[in-house]
């Protein structure tokens, strides 16, 4: 019996996709693609659309949760109890919005904040309207993505979602590469002025593009490993593997091209880990077959060298420019008493968090309250004093805004589902590869603010919940297990 026969038979007996599954995937796809192409979600009008369209995702979550009440469906769905930290977080932040700690005073057309008298033992917020707006957007994104862990009943549907995510990213990468090569001075080939000169593709900030690309490269790597593992009866050139490798190369090349230095290092770590995983699998398979590993090993090394050469050739001007900037910055740091202004920013943010360690100053209050704690001063009176809207450290900023209570609830929202999966029983490398990308972005959040970008936030949540759902669903081929070669 050939390999195609059981697959076609399985396809004939595959249960039809339900209306709820179609609605969840369609809703997420529209939300995700729109957000990533609309400046990564960082224009005010885009955030309004996310709030409205994301509200439909909340309704879909409610519909799916009601379906969970049927005993026959309980065993097939991840537990909604994973979300109790989110519900407590909503209650906590919602209460803070009812307890304002600052009063807005308008004088001469300008609005300033003065300290109020909040109830001291309750959470409070410096800007309640901003707090509620940000809380709603957060829930709209998280629940729209959580639907991907709640509704799909097959791994095939999860892979479909991942193909949409990865395909969209590759299209953005091609768009951004052409935009960079023609020397566009603004977004959309110069049609829209960018507030940041270091933009890439449709993203205003190049480091946000870097985090977005890290996640999507992990998605493409996971799919690549899946197809290598599954397609054992055909030559590699008759599988989606070459196309996947090309997609990864295109994505990886855009990070140095976008001038994101830190993400270039993280991308190297991700691809290095993926290469080690692939080599281990290859060596183990060749030895089991009694075959030499010299030829395939040499082929992989040559392919890696060619890929690195192509990436360097494409972005050599940007790489040279950023190398000079890095050298200049290191020289300046060596002459200063403190490491640099970034460490001063972190210290001041920590002092802000320490002032209200339990509940913080309120969600989305950082830009308004940090001015009180900012110790950076210009040497000359005419020099502009830096004012920070973000802490360039999402972890510290979370402590400053929602305190240890809110940050702990967010950590539990991530850890509880992760710890509930029996990872020893998961044979597919796909979910682990997705989680590797998510882990790198969480690490990156110690030195930047990737989660301030809605598209990065959405991609993180989607890949995380897809990884969990994929790991908890049964492998359709487990009863007819083929040899594992990738």
PDB file of C-alpha atoms in Angstrom, residues 32-43 168 171-173 175-177 179 186-189 192 194 199-206 208-209 212 453 455:
ATOM      1  CA  UNK A  32      -4.069  39.601  12.210  1.00  0.00           C
ATOM      2  CA  UNK A  33      -3.488  40.512   8.562  1.00  0.00           C
ATOM      3  CA  UNK A  34      -5.139  43.920   8.949  1.00  0.00           C
ATOM      4  CA  UNK A  35      -3.109  44.773  12.069  1.00  0.00           C
ATOM      5  CA  UNK A  36       0.230  43.751  10.602  1.00  0.00           C
ATOM      6  CA  UNK A  37      -0.306  45.710   7.372  1.00  0.00           C
ATOM      7  CA  UNK A  38      -1.792  48.767   9.122  1.00  0.00           C
ATOM      8  CA  UNK A  39       1.493  49.990  10.658  1.00  0.00           C
ATOM      9  CA  UNK A  40       1.680  47.032  13.022  1.00  0.00           C
ATOM     10  CA  UNK A  41      -1.361  48.404  14.832  1.00  0.00           C
ATOM     11  CA  UNK A  42       0.410  51.531  16.097  1.00  0.00           C
ATOM     12  CA  UNK A  43      -1.770  54.202  14.526  1.00  0.00           C
ATOM     13  CA  UNK A 168       1.515  36.946   5.643  1.00  0.00           C
ATOM     14  CA  UNK A 171       4.668  38.804   1.969  1.00  0.00           C
ATOM     15  CA  UNK A 172       5.451  41.672   4.361  1.00  0.00           C
ATOM     16  CA  UNK A 173       9.144  40.760   4.201  1.00  0.00           C
ATOM     17  CA  UNK A 175       7.277  44.185   0.488  1.00  0.00           C
ATOM     18  CA  UNK A 176       9.706  45.661   3.019  1.00  0.00           C
ATOM     19  CA  UNK A 177      12.786  44.430   1.159  1.00  0.00           C
ATOM     20  CA  UNK A 179      10.795  49.238  -0.159  1.00  0.00           C
ATOM     21  CA  UNK A 186       8.548  56.664   4.277  1.00  0.00           C
ATOM     22  CA  UNK A 187       6.083  53.827   4.752  1.00  0.00           C
ATOM     23  CA  UNK A 188       4.243  52.392   1.788  1.00  0.00           C
ATOM     24  CA  UNK A 189       7.051  53.441  -0.579  1.00  0.00           C
ATOM     25  CA  UNK A 192       3.135  57.803   4.495  1.00  0.00           C
ATOM     26  CA  UNK A 194       7.232  57.633   9.327  1.00  0.00           C
ATOM     27  CA  UNK A 199      11.167  51.771   9.859  1.00  0.00           C
ATOM     28  CA  UNK A 200      10.774  48.566   7.893  1.00  0.00           C
ATOM     29  CA  UNK A 201       7.948  47.225   5.739  1.00  0.00           C
ATOM     30  CA  UNK A 202       4.744  48.488   7.354  1.00  0.00           C
ATOM     31  CA  UNK A 203       6.261  48.704  10.855  1.00  0.00           C
ATOM     32  CA  UNK A 204       7.179  52.108  12.261  1.00  0.00           C
ATOM     33  CA  UNK A 205       9.916  50.793  14.570  1.00  0.00           C
ATOM     34  CA  UNK A 206      12.559  48.419  13.228  1.00  0.00           C
ATOM     35  CA  UNK A 208       9.187  45.738  16.449  1.00  0.00           C
ATOM     36  CA  UNK A 209       9.697  44.305  12.987  1.00  0.00           C
ATOM     37  CA  UNK A 212       7.604  40.094  14.663  1.00  0.00           C
ATOM     38  CA  UNK A 453       3.177  46.727  19.316  1.00  0.00           C
ATOM     39  CA  UNK A 455       0.973  42.992  15.829  1.00  0.00           C
TER      40      UNK A 455
END
